[in-house]
Amino acid sequence: MTALTPRSRPRRGAGRRSTPVRLAGLALGVALVTGLAGSAQALWSDQAELTGQLNQGLVGFAVTRQDQATAVAVEDKAVAEQESDALTLTLNQDDLETLAHSGQLAIGFDVWLRADGAAGLDYSIAVPSLSTDTITSTFTGLIMGPAQVNIFPVDSPASCTLDQRPTDPVGLSGIEGLPATYAPVKTAVQSWCLTATRSTGGDPSGNQSVYSTTVSARGTDTYGFPASSEQTDDSKWWVNLIDGDIPWGPAWQLTVTHQLTP
Amino acid sequence: MPGPVARLWRGLWRGGLLALTLALASALAWGLWSSEAESANGIITAGDLDLELGPFSWAQTTDSVQTAERQTGASPDSLADFVAAAGDQIEIQQEITTFLSGDNLEAELSLWWNGATPSGWSGAFQLRTAAGELVGQAEIGQSLALPAWAVATTADDSSETGWTVQVELVIDPPVYIDPTNPTAVPTADPTAWGGLILSLNQVRGQAAP
């Protein structure tokens, strides 16, 4: 330590070195320290990079209503964030009213897929099963309960029409979206069509009823005596198809799930 | 009386001297680790420790992928081009040579991620002799001591040894994005990680038998 002490320590008031000289001295000291420490450490540790960057591929699964390719706004979109997510495509009030009034409905939707690397991706589409209680006591059930539903692949959502319905039902479980063969990036968009038809008259079972042209009503009058009425030329008839107080009921929605393979 | 500027420069000068002295003492301490000298004035031993990389190879070993379809490569660049999927298993083989020279120079090998540990990934590495005999295994982030026969014990001793480092990686879980958006960025994790760093470090104490 003694040897490292400056031999000519500046005396107060006289013989002091100029500022630039001191700066140079300080810099030299720092450089000397750095050099010593660097060479000492280098001797006893060595390392090498074994690999370059490592990449993991992406997975994507989504369902959209309408056709993005034709720049139509997506009305409904569901995106999976994990494999256990169940995506849904829900019929809204307009859909059900369209079916109630016209007796038919056709909705196109897209299934968007991505599975990079060696992963494949399958998916399944499930149609809801309505309980008897739902069918008889809710708006959704009254409309969809008797409806005939078909789901089938189409070229694009825009070509989803009733006349495209296949003769035989299409399997909706374990649909292959992307194969489990290696490629750095694998994507696909598969289009589907949901159609529903129902009779515009009749009971909730969907059967067309036969109405008679004559009718009579019997009951008890306000005095407690039996009373009856018969059809006359002035008779007026109306019917409430659906009670205004009937509950909306559970949403009618397709459930779309996926599985990574193999 | 010196002015404020002069006092400042004097303080800096003395501070620089103190730093120099402390740092030099520290450097001497480093040197003593590889020698048996007891004196505070001991001489820095000119030991050496070196790690060199040899041939590299990697293979996809995923059980669910048929053997004929498994991806392989013989360079770090080809591994960087590979895109792993969740569930993939990757085996890396890296031949290395360690060179130890000096007095009582023992060392350990460690393997760690260059940067943050990839979330969900797991991995371990094995150290094998050039003949394939297993020397030891550890998780990534841990160290393996070189056996006693591969270290240097005296000042004139040196050891040059060939090894194979075998790394097993398991990739998980899947990283999801919105597939309707071609420019979507995954929200959960990054999908590219810096590579693996292999490090050979001097240690004190008894080498593994």
mmCIF file with all atom_site columns, C-alpha atoms in Angstrom, chain B residues 15 42 174:
data_model
loop_
_atom_site.group_PDB
_atom_site.id
_atom_site.type_symbol
_atom_site.label_atom_id
_atom_site.label_alt_id
_atom_site.label_comp_id
_atom_site.label_asym_id
_atom_site.label_entity_id
_atom_site.label_seq_id
_atom_site.pdbx_PDB_ins_code
_atom_site.Cartn_x
_atom_site.Cartn_y
_atom_site.Cartn_z
_atom_site.occupancy
_atom_site.B_iso_or_equiv
_atom_site.pdbx_formal_charge
_atom_site.auth_seq_id
_atom_site.auth_comp_id
_atom_site.auth_asym_id
_atom_site.auth_atom_id
_atom_site.pdbx_PDB_model_num
ATOM 1 C CA . GLY B 1 15  ? -11.159 9.024   -3.284  1.00 0.00 ? 15  GLY B CA 1
ATOM 2 C CA . GLY B 1 42  ? 1.020   -13.491 -2.289  1.00 0.00 ? 42  GLY B CA 1
ATOM 3 C CA . PRO B 1 174 ? -49.589 -23.705 -25.230 1.00 0.00 ? 174 PRO B CA 1
#
